[in-house]
Short mmCIF file of C-alpha atoms in Angstrom, two decimals:
data_model
loop_
_atom_site.label_atom_id
_atom_site.label_comp_id
_atom_site.label_asym_id
_atom_site.label_seq_id
_atom_site.Cartn_x
_atom_site.Cartn_y
_atom_site.Cartn_z
CA MET P 812 142.48 72.34 49.34
CA HIS P 813 143.64 71.41 52.63
CA LEU P 814 143.53 67.80 51.36
CA ARG P 815 144.90 66.22 54.50
CA CYS P 816 146.30 62.72 54.53
CA THR P 817 149.67 62.63 56.24
CA LEU P 818 150.80 59.58 54.24
CA VAL P 819 149.78 61.24 51.01
CA LEU P 820 151.62 64.45 51.61
CA ARG P 821 154.72 62.62 52.72
CA THR P 822 154.97 59.50 50.63
CA GLY P 823 152.96 60.25 47.50
CA ARG P 824 150.63 57.43 48.46
CA CYS P 825 147.55 57.28 50.64
CA ALA P 826 146.19 54.95 53.22
CA ASP P 827 143.21 55.04 55.48
CA ARG P 828 143.93 56.86 58.71
CA SER P 829 141.77 56.87 61.78
CA GLY P 830 141.51 59.79 64.16
CA PRO P 831 138.86 60.66 66.69
CA GLY P 832 135.72 60.27 64.61
CA ASP P 833 137.58 60.76 61.33
CA THR P 834 138.62 58.25 58.69
CA VAL P 835 140.82 59.66 55.99
CA ARG P 836 141.41 58.59 52.42
CA ALA P 837 143.17 60.90 50.03
CA THR P 838 145.16 61.17 46.87
CA THR P 839 148.55 62.69 46.16
CA ALA P 840 148.86 66.42 46.70
CA ALA P 841 150.88 67.61 43.71
CA ARG P 842 152.17 70.45 41.64
CA SER P 843 153.36 70.83 38.06
CA PRO P 844 156.24 72.67 36.40
CA PHE P 845 156.17 76.41 35.89
CA VAL P 846 156.30 77.31 32.24
CA PRO P 847 158.61 80.35 31.88
CA GLY P 848 157.52 83.04 29.42
CA VAL P 849 153.91 82.02 29.25
CA PRO P 850 151.79 85.17 29.54
CA LEU P 851 148.82 85.48 31.87
CA SER P 852 145.64 85.28 29.91
CA LEU P 853 142.03 85.83 31.00
CA LEU P 854 140.07 83.21 29.11
CA HIS P 855 136.60 84.57 28.69
CA THR P 856 134.14 81.75 28.45
CA ALA P 857 131.23 84.14 28.80
CA HIS P 858 130.21 87.41 27.27
CA GLY P 859 130.35 90.79 28.90
CA HIS P 860 132.69 92.66 31.18
CA ARG P 861 132.76 93.07 34.90
CA ALA P 862 132.72 96.58 36.30
CA PRO P 863 135.91 97.59 38.19
CA VAL P 864 135.77 96.92 41.89
CA TRP P 865 134.87 99.65 44.31
CA LEU P 866 138.04 101.12 45.72
CA ALA P 867 138.16 101.92 49.38
CA ALA P 868 140.77 103.71 51.41
CA VAL P 869 141.69 100.89 53.76
CA ALA P 870 144.52 101.12 56.23
CA LEU P 871 146.82 98.10 56.12
CA ALA P 872 146.64 96.02 59.23
CA GLY P 873 149.80 96.53 61.24
CA ALA P 874 151.92 93.43 61.23
CA THR P 875 155.34 93.33 62.75
CA LEU P 876 157.32 90.30 61.49
CA ALA P 877 159.29 88.24 63.93
CA ALA P 878 162.34 86.23 62.91
CA LEU P 879 161.46 82.71 61.76
CA PRO P 880 162.99 79.78 63.63
CA VAL P 881 165.75 78.05 61.70
CA ALA P 882 164.17 75.57 59.30
CA ALA P 883 165.43 72.13 58.41
CA SER P 884 168.06 72.49 55.76
CA SER P 885 166.87 71.92 52.24
CA GLY P 886 170.12 72.43 50.41
CA ASP P 887 168.57 74.85 47.92
CA GLY P 888 169.11 78.23 49.49
CA ASP P 889 166.05 80.50 49.38
CA ALA P 890 163.83 77.91 47.63
CA LEU P 891 160.25 78.27 48.87
CA PRO P 892 158.02 75.52 50.17
CA ALA P 893 155.46 74.28 47.69
CA PRO P 894 151.83 75.34 48.33
CA ARG P 895 149.85 72.30 49.44
CA PRO P 896 146.17 71.89 48.69
CA HIS P 897 143.95 71.80 51.78
CA ALA P 898 141.40 69.25 50.63
CA THR P 899 143.03 66.06 51.73
CA ASP P 900 140.16 64.32 53.51
CA PHE P 901 137.81 62.45 51.21
CA SER P 902 136.17 59.19 50.17
CA TYR P 903 135.07 58.07 46.73
CA LEU P 904 131.38 57.26 46.42
CA GLY P 905 130.67 56.38 42.76
CA ALA P 906 130.65 57.33 39.13
CA SER P 907 126.91 57.75 38.46
CA VAL P 908 125.60 61.17 37.41
CA THR P 909 123.03 60.88 40.17
CA PRO P 910 124.40 62.09 43.51
CA PRO P 911 125.02 59.55 46.32
CA THR P 912 122.35 59.03 48.95
CA GLN P 913 122.80 59.35 52.69
CA GLY P 914 122.87 55.53 52.70
CA ASP P 915 125.85 55.63 50.30
CA CYS P 916 127.64 58.03 52.64
CA ALA P 917 126.78 55.93 55.70
CA SER P 918 128.34 52.93 53.96
CA VAL P 919 131.71 54.61 54.26
CA GLY P 920 131.06 55.86 57.77
CA ARG P 921 130.13 59.40 56.93
CA ARG P 922 127.22 61.77 56.55
CA CYS P 923 127.03 64.02 53.50
CA PHE P 924 125.64 67.51 53.05
CA THR P 925 124.04 68.67 49.85
CA PRO P 926 124.06 72.40 48.92
CA GLN P 927 120.56 72.83 50.36
CA ALA P 928 121.43 71.09 53.64
CA LEU P 929 124.53 73.25 53.95
CA GLN P 930 122.51 76.40 53.28
CA ASN P 931 120.04 75.34 55.99
CA ALA P 932 122.84 74.53 58.39
CA TYR P 933 124.12 78.12 58.22
CA ASN P 934 120.74 79.81 57.70
CA VAL P 935 121.46 81.17 54.26
CA GLY P 936 117.99 80.35 52.89
CA PRO P 937 116.24 83.50 54.10
CA LEU P 938 118.82 85.61 52.25
CA HIS P 939 118.41 83.57 49.03
CA ALA P 940 114.64 84.06 49.34
CA LYS P 941 115.21 87.83 49.12
CA GLY P 942 117.36 87.44 46.01
CA GLN P 943 120.54 87.94 48.10
CA ASP P 944 122.57 85.21 46.47
CA GLY P 945 125.77 87.00 45.47
CA ARG P 946 124.52 88.23 42.12
CA GLY P 947 126.60 91.00 40.60
CA ARG P 948 129.68 90.00 42.70
CA THR P 949 132.64 87.85 41.70
CA ILE P 950 134.59 85.17 43.61
CA ALA P 951 138.16 84.35 42.54
CA ILE P 952 139.03 80.72 43.28
CA VAL P 953 142.85 80.35 43.29
CA ASP P 954 144.45 76.91 42.79
CA SER P 955 147.30 75.25 41.02
CA PHE P 956 146.54 73.69 37.61
CA GLY P 957 142.75 73.85 37.45
CA TYR P 958 141.37 71.04 35.29
CA ASP P 959 139.69 70.83 31.93
CA GLN P 960 136.40 69.31 33.15
CA ALA P 961 135.76 71.94 35.85
CA GLU P 962 132.91 73.75 34.04
CA ALA P 963 131.24 70.50 33.00
CA ASP P 964 131.45 69.04 36.49
CA LEU P 965 130.07 72.21 38.05
CA LYS P 966 127.22 72.07 35.55
CA ILE P 967 126.30 68.48 36.57
CA TYR P 968 126.55 69.50 40.26
CA SER P 969 124.25 72.46 39.62
CA GLN P 970 121.73 70.45 37.62
CA GLN P 971 121.57 67.67 40.20
CA PHE P 972 121.01 70.04 43.11
CA GLY P 973 118.83 72.70 41.41
CA LEU P 974 121.43 75.48 41.45
CA PRO P 975 121.55 78.11 38.62
CA LEU P 976 123.58 77.28 35.56
CA MET P 977 126.38 79.69 34.61
CA CYS P 978 127.30 81.41 31.39
CA GLY P 979 130.54 79.62 30.48
CA MET P 980 129.38 76.09 31.26
CA PRO P 981 129.35 73.78 28.21
CA ASP P 982 126.19 73.96 26.08
CA VAL P 983 124.62 76.63 28.27
CA ALA P 984 123.05 79.56 26.47
CA CYS P 985 124.05 82.79 28.11
CA LYS P 986 121.23 85.06 29.24
CA PRO P 987 121.13 88.51 30.82
CA GLY P 988 121.64 88.35 34.55
CA MET P 989 123.11 84.86 34.50
CA PRO P 990 126.24 84.35 36.67
CA THR P 991 129.39 83.81 34.68
CA PHE P 992 132.25 81.32 34.84
CA THR P 993 135.63 82.55 33.45
CA ARG P 994 139.26 81.58 33.83
CA LEU P 995 142.49 83.42 34.51
CA LYS P 996 145.12 80.92 33.42
CA GLN P 997 148.94 80.83 33.47
CA GLY P 998 150.38 78.20 31.13
CA ASN P 999 148.83 74.81 30.39
CA ARG P 1000 147.82 72.04 32.70
CA PRO P 1001 150.01 68.95 32.31
CA VAL P 1002 148.34 65.75 33.43
CA ASN P 1003 150.99 63.80 35.31
CA GLU P 1004 150.51 60.97 37.73
CA PRO P 1005 153.20 58.88 39.40
CA PRO P 1006 153.40 55.49 37.79
CA PRO P 1007 152.51 52.42 39.81
CA GLY P 1008 155.13 51.69 42.41
CA SER P 1009 156.75 55.05 42.02
CA ASN P 1010 159.08 56.20 44.76
CA GLY P 1011 158.96 59.78 43.56
CA THR P 1012 157.61 62.77 45.46
CA GLY P 1013 154.42 62.96 43.41
CA GLN P 1014 154.79 66.73 43.11
CA GLU P 1015 154.17 66.67 39.37
CA ASP P 1016 150.70 65.06 39.78
CA SER P 1017 148.36 67.82 38.65
CA ASN P 1018 145.35 65.54 39.25
CA GLY P 1019 146.16 65.83 42.93
CA TRP P 1020 144.72 69.32 42.72
CA ALA P 1021 141.64 68.48 40.62
CA LEU P 1022 139.52 67.46 43.55
CA GLU P 1023 140.61 70.64 45.37
CA VAL P 1024 139.45 72.74 42.45
CA ALA P 1025 136.13 70.91 42.21
CA LEU P 1026 135.48 71.32 45.94
CA ASP P 1027 136.25 75.06 45.84
CA LEU P 1028 133.99 75.68 42.89
CA ASP P 1029 131.12 73.59 44.25
CA MET P 1030 131.18 75.20 47.69
CA ALA P 1031 131.33 78.77 46.41
CA HIS P 1032 128.46 78.15 44.00
CA ALA P 1033 126.45 76.33 46.75
CA MET P 1034 126.57 79.30 49.10
CA ALA P 1035 126.38 82.13 46.49
CA PRO P 1036 124.64 80.61 43.45
CA GLY P 1037 124.13 84.01 41.85
CA ALA P 1038 127.79 85.11 42.07
CA ASN P 1039 130.23 85.08 39.19
CA ILE P 1040 133.33 82.81 39.50
CA VAL P 1041 136.74 83.25 38.01
CA LEU P 1042 138.99 80.21 38.31
CA VAL P 1043 142.55 81.36 38.71
CA SER P 1044 145.15 78.68 38.03
CA SER P 1045 148.88 78.35 37.56
CA SER P 1046 150.97 75.53 36.18
CA THR P 1047 153.66 75.49 38.77
CA ALA P 1048 155.67 72.93 40.71
CA GLU P 1049 158.42 72.71 43.26
CA THR P 1050 161.08 71.93 40.72
CA LEU P 1051 164.78 72.75 41.16
CA GLY P 1052 163.91 75.51 43.56
CA THR P 1053 161.16 77.05 41.40
CA GLN P 1054 158.15 77.08 43.71
CA GLY P 1055 154.47 77.67 43.25
CA PHE P 1056 153.90 80.44 45.71
CA PRO P 1057 155.35 83.38 43.66
CA GLN P 1058 153.26 82.43 40.65
CA LEU P 1059 150.03 82.14 42.71
CA MET P 1060 150.70 85.49 44.39
CA ASN P 1061 151.40 87.13 41.00
CA LEU P 1062 148.12 85.77 39.68
CA GLU P 1063 146.29 87.21 42.71
CA GLN P 1064 148.06 90.51 42.09
CA LYS P 1065 146.61 90.54 38.59
CA VAL P 1066 143.13 89.74 39.95
CA VAL P 1067 143.42 92.75 42.27
CA ASP P 1068 145.01 95.14 39.79
CA ASP P 1069 142.45 94.36 37.07
CA GLY P 1070 139.44 94.54 39.36
CA MET P 1071 138.43 90.99 38.53
CA ALA P 1072 136.91 89.91 41.87
CA ASP P 1073 135.38 91.10 45.13
CA VAL P 1074 136.74 88.21 47.20
CA ILE P 1075 139.66 85.80 46.78
CA SER P 1076 139.48 82.27 48.15
CA GLN P 1077 142.75 80.37 48.88
CA SER P 1078 142.65 76.69 49.83
CA PHE P 1079 146.35 76.13 50.13
CA GLY P 1080 149.21 76.89 52.46
CA SER P 1081 152.50 75.86 54.06
CA GLY P 1082 153.88 75.99 57.60
CA GLU P 1083 155.43 79.34 58.52
CA GLU P 1084 158.70 77.67 59.43
CA ALA P 1085 158.88 76.04 55.97
CA PHE P 1086 159.80 79.47 54.56
CA HIS P 1087 163.50 80.27 54.42
CA SER P 1088 163.14 83.60 56.18
CA THR P 1089 160.68 86.28 57.11
CA ALA P 1090 162.01 88.40 54.28
CA VAL P 1091 161.07 85.68 51.76
CA LEU P 1092 157.61 85.46 53.22
CA GLN P 1093 157.26 89.29 53.33
CA ASN P 1094 158.06 89.44 49.60
CA LEU P 1095 155.04 87.24 48.88
CA ARG P 1096 152.52 89.56 50.57
CA HIS P 1097 152.24 92.14 47.81
CA ALA P 1098 148.88 90.94 46.55
CA PHE P 1099 147.38 91.07 50.04
CA GLN P 1100 148.65 94.58 50.55
CA SER P 1101 147.16 95.65 47.24
CA ALA P 1102 143.89 93.91 48.04
CA ALA P 1103 143.64 95.73 51.33
CA SER P 1104 144.07 99.11 49.63
CA LYS P 1105 141.64 98.31 46.79
CA GLY P 1106 138.74 96.77 48.75
CA VAL P 1107 139.19 93.12 47.92
CA THR P 1108 138.54 90.56 50.68
CA VAL P 1109 141.12 87.72 50.95
CA LEU P 1110 140.36 84.42 52.65
CA ALA P 1111 142.61 81.47 53.42
CA SER P 1112 142.04 78.00 54.87
CA SER P 1113 143.77 77.37 58.19
CA GLY P 1114 145.09 73.92 57.28
CA ASP P 1115 144.32 70.25 57.81
CA GLY P 1116 147.08 69.12 60.19
CA GLY P 1117 145.64 70.40 63.45
CA SER P 1118 148.44 72.16 65.30
CA GLU P 1119 151.08 70.30 63.26
CA ASN P 1120 152.82 71.62 60.14
CA ASP P 1121 155.94 70.48 58.23
CA PHE P 1122 159.29 71.92 57.28
CA LYS P 1123 160.05 72.16 53.56
CA ALA P 1124 162.67 69.41 53.50
CA PRO P 1125 163.28 66.67 52.81
CA VAL P 1126 160.82 67.04 49.97
CA LYS P 1127 159.41 63.52 49.96
CA ASN P 1128 159.20 63.07 53.75
CA PRO P 1129 159.36 66.54 55.28
CA ALA P 1130 160.15 66.76 59.00
CA ALA P 1131 157.44 67.88 61.34
CA ILE P 1132 157.88 71.30 62.93
CA PRO P 1133 158.41 70.12 66.51
CA GLN P 1134 156.12 72.61 68.25
CA ALA P 1135 152.56 73.82 67.67
CA SER P 1136 152.57 75.97 64.53
CA VAL P 1137 150.33 77.59 61.90
CA GLY P 1138 150.45 77.99 58.16
CA TRP P 1139 150.73 80.89 55.80
CA PRO P 1140 148.79 82.57 54.14
CA ALA P 1141 146.21 81.86 56.89
CA SER P 1142 148.45 83.45 59.51
CA ASP P 1143 148.72 86.72 57.58
CA PRO P 1144 146.91 89.58 59.36
CA LEU P 1145 145.75 90.92 55.96
CA VAL P 1146 143.87 87.65 55.35
CA THR P 1147 140.71 86.28 56.98
CA SER P 1148 141.65 82.81 58.19
CA VAL P 1149 139.00 80.07 58.11
CA GLY P 1150 139.05 77.03 60.40
CA GLY P 1151 136.78 73.99 60.49
CA THR P 1152 134.29 71.85 62.38
CA PHE P 1153 132.43 68.56 62.46
CA LEU P 1154 128.90 69.62 61.41
CA CYS P 1155 126.65 67.42 63.66
CA LEU P 1156 123.38 68.24 61.97
CA ASP P 1157 121.13 65.91 59.98
CA GLY P 1158 122.96 65.37 56.66
CA ALA P 1159 119.82 65.18 54.57
CA THR P 1160 118.29 68.46 55.71
CA GLY P 1161 120.79 70.41 57.81
CA THR P 1162 117.94 71.49 60.07
CA HIS P 1163 118.41 69.65 63.36
CA VAL P 1164 121.13 68.07 65.53
CA ASP P 1165 121.90 64.39 64.86
CA ASN P 1166 124.26 62.90 67.44
CA SER P 1167 123.48 59.27 66.60
CA SER P 1168 124.87 58.99 63.08
CA ALA P 1169 128.64 58.83 62.23
CA PRO P 1170 131.11 60.22 63.14
CA ALA P 1171 131.89 59.37 66.72
CA ALA P 1172 132.86 62.97 67.42
CA CYS P 1173 129.24 63.96 67.18
CA SER P 1174 127.99 61.30 69.61
CA THR P 1175 130.79 62.18 72.01
CA PHE P 1176 129.24 65.65 72.50
CA PRO P 1177 125.48 65.16 72.74
CA GLY P 1178 123.37 68.17 71.80
CA GLN P 1179 126.19 70.03 70.02
CA ARG P 1180 125.46 71.24 66.49
CA GLU P 1181 129.20 71.55 65.81
CA VAL P 1182 132.42 70.29 67.30
CA ALA P 1183 135.93 71.57 66.58
CA TRP P 1184 137.46 69.39 63.88
CA THR P 1185 140.46 67.36 65.02
CA PHE P 1186 142.60 68.35 62.01
CA ALA P 1187 141.59 72.01 61.63
CA GLY P 1188 144.66 74.19 61.53
CA GLY P 1189 144.96 76.77 64.23
CA GLY P 1190 147.19 78.31 66.87
CA PHE P 1191 149.44 81.31 67.08
CA SER P 1192 151.79 82.78 64.48
CA HIS P 1193 155.50 82.71 65.05
CA VAL P 1194 155.92 85.51 62.48
CA PHE P 1195 153.11 88.07 62.72
CA SER P 1196 152.38 90.11 65.77
CA LYS P 1197 148.83 90.35 67.09
CA PRO P 1198 146.81 92.72 64.89
CA ALA P 1199 144.73 95.46 66.52
CA TYR P 1200 141.46 93.76 65.60
CA GLN P 1201 142.31 90.89 68.02
CA ASN P 1202 142.99 93.19 70.94
CA THR P 1203 139.45 92.70 72.28
CA LEU P 1204 137.70 89.33 72.31
CA PRO P 1205 134.29 88.03 73.47
CA ALA P 1206 133.97 86.92 77.06
CA GLY P 1207 135.42 83.50 77.82
CA SER P 1208 137.77 83.54 74.80
CA THR P 1209 141.13 81.79 74.67
CA PRO P 1210 143.61 84.63 75.36
CA ILE P 1211 145.73 85.85 72.48
CA GLY P 1212 149.20 86.93 73.56
CA SER P 1213 151.56 89.02 71.46
CA MET P 1214 151.21 87.02 68.21
CA ARG P 1215 148.44 86.70 65.58
CA GLY P 1216 145.79 84.13 66.52
CA VAL P 1217 144.53 81.72 63.81
CA PRO P 1218 141.77 81.28 62.63
CA ASP P 1219 139.22 84.14 62.63
CA ILE P 1220 136.12 82.19 61.72
CA ALA P 1221 135.04 78.65 60.74
CA SER P 1222 132.47 76.39 59.13
CA GLN P 1223 132.02 72.73 58.12
CA ALA P 1224 135.29 70.98 57.33
CA SER P 1225 135.56 67.31 58.40
CA SER P 1226 134.73 64.87 55.61
CA ALA P 1227 133.18 62.62 58.25
CA THR P 1228 130.44 65.28 58.08
CA GLY P 1229 131.44 66.22 54.57
CA VAL P 1230 130.10 67.75 51.40
CA LEU P 1231 129.35 66.04 48.08
CA VAL P 1232 131.69 67.03 45.26
CA ARG P 1233 131.73 66.19 41.56
CA ASP P 1234 135.14 65.54 39.92
CA THR P 1235 135.77 63.68 36.66
CA ALA P 1236 139.28 64.78 35.77
CA PRO P 1237 140.81 61.85 33.88
CA GLY P 1238 143.98 60.23 35.05
CA ALA P 1239 146.90 60.15 32.66
CA THR P 1240 147.69 56.46 33.13
CA GLY P 1241 144.50 54.91 34.50
CA VAL P 1242 146.18 54.61 37.89
CA LYS P 1243 143.97 53.23 40.67
CA CYS P 1244 143.89 54.67 44.14
CA PRO P 1245 145.33 52.28 46.76
CA SER P 1246 141.76 51.51 47.87
CA GLY P 1247 140.89 50.21 44.43
CA ASP P 1248 138.57 53.12 43.71
CA PRO P 1249 139.24 54.79 40.34
CA CYS P 1250 140.78 58.20 40.91
CA SER P 1251 138.74 61.23 39.86
CA SER P 1252 135.72 59.55 38.39
CA GLY P 1253 132.52 61.01 39.80
CA TRP P 1254 131.24 61.76 43.31
CA TYR P 1255 133.23 62.14 46.46
CA VAL P 1256 132.48 63.17 49.99
CA VAL P 1257 135.16 65.68 50.78
CA GLY P 1258 136.46 67.60 53.79
CA GLY P 1259 139.18 69.98 54.84
CA THR P 1260 139.32 73.67 55.54
CA SER P 1261 139.28 73.78 51.73
CA ALA P 1262 135.53 73.31 52.12
CA SER P 1263 134.98 75.99 54.75
CA THR P 1264 136.98 78.69 52.93
CA PRO P 1265 135.06 78.79 49.68
CA GLN P 1266 131.81 78.51 51.65
CA TRP P 1267 132.81 81.72 53.41
CA ALA P 1268 133.86 83.29 50.07
CA GLY P 1269 130.27 82.77 48.93
CA LEU P 1270 129.00 84.42 52.09
CA VAL P 1271 131.32 87.38 51.53
CA ALA P 1272 129.94 87.75 47.96
CA ILE P 1273 126.41 87.80 49.33
CA THR P 1274 127.42 90.39 51.94
CA ALA P 1275 128.98 92.56 49.22
CA GLN P 1276 125.76 92.36 47.27
CA ILE P 1277 123.77 93.51 50.33
CA ALA P 1278 126.24 96.32 50.98
CA GLY P 1279 126.26 97.41 47.36
CA HIS P 1280 130.08 97.43 47.20
CA PRO P 1281 133.04 95.10 47.87
CA LEU P 1282 133.88 94.77 51.55
CA GLY P 1283 137.68 94.82 51.58
CA GLN P 1284 139.18 93.69 54.89
CA ILE P 1285 136.46 92.25 57.08
CA ASN P 1286 138.37 91.18 60.17
CA GLN P 1287 137.88 94.38 62.21
CA SER P 1288 134.15 94.22 61.46
CA LEU P 1289 133.89 90.52 62.40
CA TYR P 1290 135.58 91.13 65.76
CA ASP P 1291 133.55 94.29 66.41
CA LEU P 1292 130.29 92.37 65.87
CA ALA P 1293 131.47 89.48 68.00
CA ASN P 1294 132.30 91.90 70.84
CA GLY P 1295 128.85 93.43 70.76
CA PRO P 1296 125.61 92.37 72.43
CA ASP P 1297 124.43 90.20 69.52
CA TYR P 1298 127.41 87.84 69.28
CA GLY P 1299 125.15 84.83 70.01
CA ALA P 1300 122.80 85.88 67.19
CA TYR P 1301 125.57 86.33 64.63
CA PHE P 1302 127.74 83.31 65.33
CA TYR P 1303 127.29 79.71 66.41
CA ASP P 1304 129.92 79.52 69.13
CA VAL P 1305 131.75 76.17 68.97
CA THR P 1306 132.93 75.21 72.46
CA THR P 1307 133.80 71.49 72.29
CA GLY P 1308 136.56 69.46 70.64
CA ASN P 1309 140.17 70.31 69.92
CA ASN P 1310 142.83 70.19 67.14
CA SER P 1311 145.42 67.88 68.77
CA ASN P 1312 146.62 65.82 65.83
CA PRO P 1313 146.65 62.18 66.96
CA ASP P 1314 149.49 61.43 64.49
CA PHE P 1315 151.77 63.79 66.44
CA PRO P 1316 151.04 63.23 70.13
CA THR P 1317 154.05 65.25 71.26
CA ILE P 1318 152.78 68.41 69.57
CA PRO P 1319 150.09 70.01 71.76
CA GLY P 1320 146.87 71.17 70.18
CA PHE P 1321 144.22 73.68 71.31
CA ALA P 1322 140.72 73.32 72.69
CA ALA P 1323 137.59 75.02 71.49
CA THR P 1324 136.26 77.44 74.09
CA LYS P 1325 133.62 80.10 74.51
CA GLY P 1326 134.22 83.10 72.31
CA TRP P 1327 137.37 83.03 70.15
CA ASP P 1328 139.56 79.92 70.15
CA PRO P 1329 142.49 78.67 68.01
CA VAL P 1330 140.44 76.03 66.15
CA THR P 1331 137.18 77.71 65.16
CA GLY P 1332 137.94 81.37 65.74
CA LEU P 1333 134.87 83.39 66.57
CA GLY P 1334 132.63 80.51 65.43
CA THR P 1335 130.50 79.60 62.43
CA PRO P 1336 127.97 81.90 60.72
CA ASN P 1337 124.25 82.43 61.30
CA ALA P 1338 124.17 84.01 57.84
CA ALA P 1339 120.71 85.56 57.91
CA ALA P 1340 121.69 87.62 60.95
CA LEU P 1341 125.43 88.07 60.43
CA LEU P 1342 125.65 89.03 56.78
CA PRO P 1343 123.31 92.10 56.88
CA ALA P 1344 125.09 93.25 60.03
CA LEU P 1345 128.47 92.76 58.40
CA ALA P 1346 127.31 94.66 55.30
CA ALA P 1347 126.10 97.56 57.48
CA HIS P 1348 129.35 97.60 59.42
CA SER P 1349 131.66 97.52 56.34
#
């Protein structure tokens, strides 16, 4: 998840942070050791087999790689940066089984969106009413570690919000036509938390990813409640130069090779300059290249640092890349990159603009349904040249020069206008969060482009259902539709706000504009109009 709390990612601790309209509270973002020799195993928690994905002859998007700027020295040669979860923006709300109310959310200065309000916000309801809910399609959620309570938490989330239960949830009887929950798992999940007062890096804290996993699962199921989900997890850490990226990419390669999913959702990333060289980065792209050739759509969150990213080293307090930058895999032309917004609609219903409730960003721009999120990743790649699908942009767009523009699309991301998430992963030591809230014990309001990416994965699954086949690469189709006469019907064009990270005032950000911009891409989806058009175009 793009869990974004600068102090968390750099010190292993978290403190409240205030930005324009955004208050941030987060846990440690962590990874766990890779277990050599542990085979990949698909753990079937449901009966039946999924048909192989439809294979399409898809031309790989042309992507010339530029030389990476020299990174800060790490002292470990070609060691890779560790993938960071992109769900770093959250607040704990309570341990009750019953979901928090809007009053509970307001008490921490936020508004919260339920699945139904989120569906209304992006006009998904008319599709669900036709039975177009992703049924028969499969979403792969890729994260480090996973967590043991994932199925149980998703069950409670589903029961509380009236979503379909899934075959594979505990004590759920499987029935024909029911969506399934399965796992593809590499190794075991260690539960490690830094002890109180620890000065370590926190990279072994697998619970730092649990909320990311819960967010990804909840958002995918909220948007496409009829779709199957496979939770893909590794047990990897940045330990003695053994990084998590190769293991995650190898798992995605297996997903593609074995026809396990129609769409892959990635809520993690690292700054391009954090990689040792373009050759190292190029060697990680194999799963994306295979996905393009086999008709699998790949999505990635654009990040939660605005225009700021970090070098790899030093590990505990990595140096900031001194210029505006973007992260990989979101910058990869073979990937659909997803940015984020403040969603300034009524949190209870998602049906009308509310510029009076928190956060301040919504009241700053009266009448706007969405505002570019301050910490949404976006900008221009320093590695990948501009792909052909970005050669033509809607009128008024921010110009894209010679390098790949990030992101392509967006949806809700800020936790100040966040989504409710259920996470009960137990801590290993009973450690309390700095705020005094017990870590991982119930309901949270969460944000980050880790929310927007699985939301879009659900929409892709619905589109594949409408089309009758997996979509493969969708970027060319998205830009073609945006350049046509119905752009305003397909997308909500976000034209206010920017992603200038207030923690790094010397690093310039980018403003939202008409058409495409480096914060929200082409905009957010009007699903009832966009998805059938995307299906017809794919």
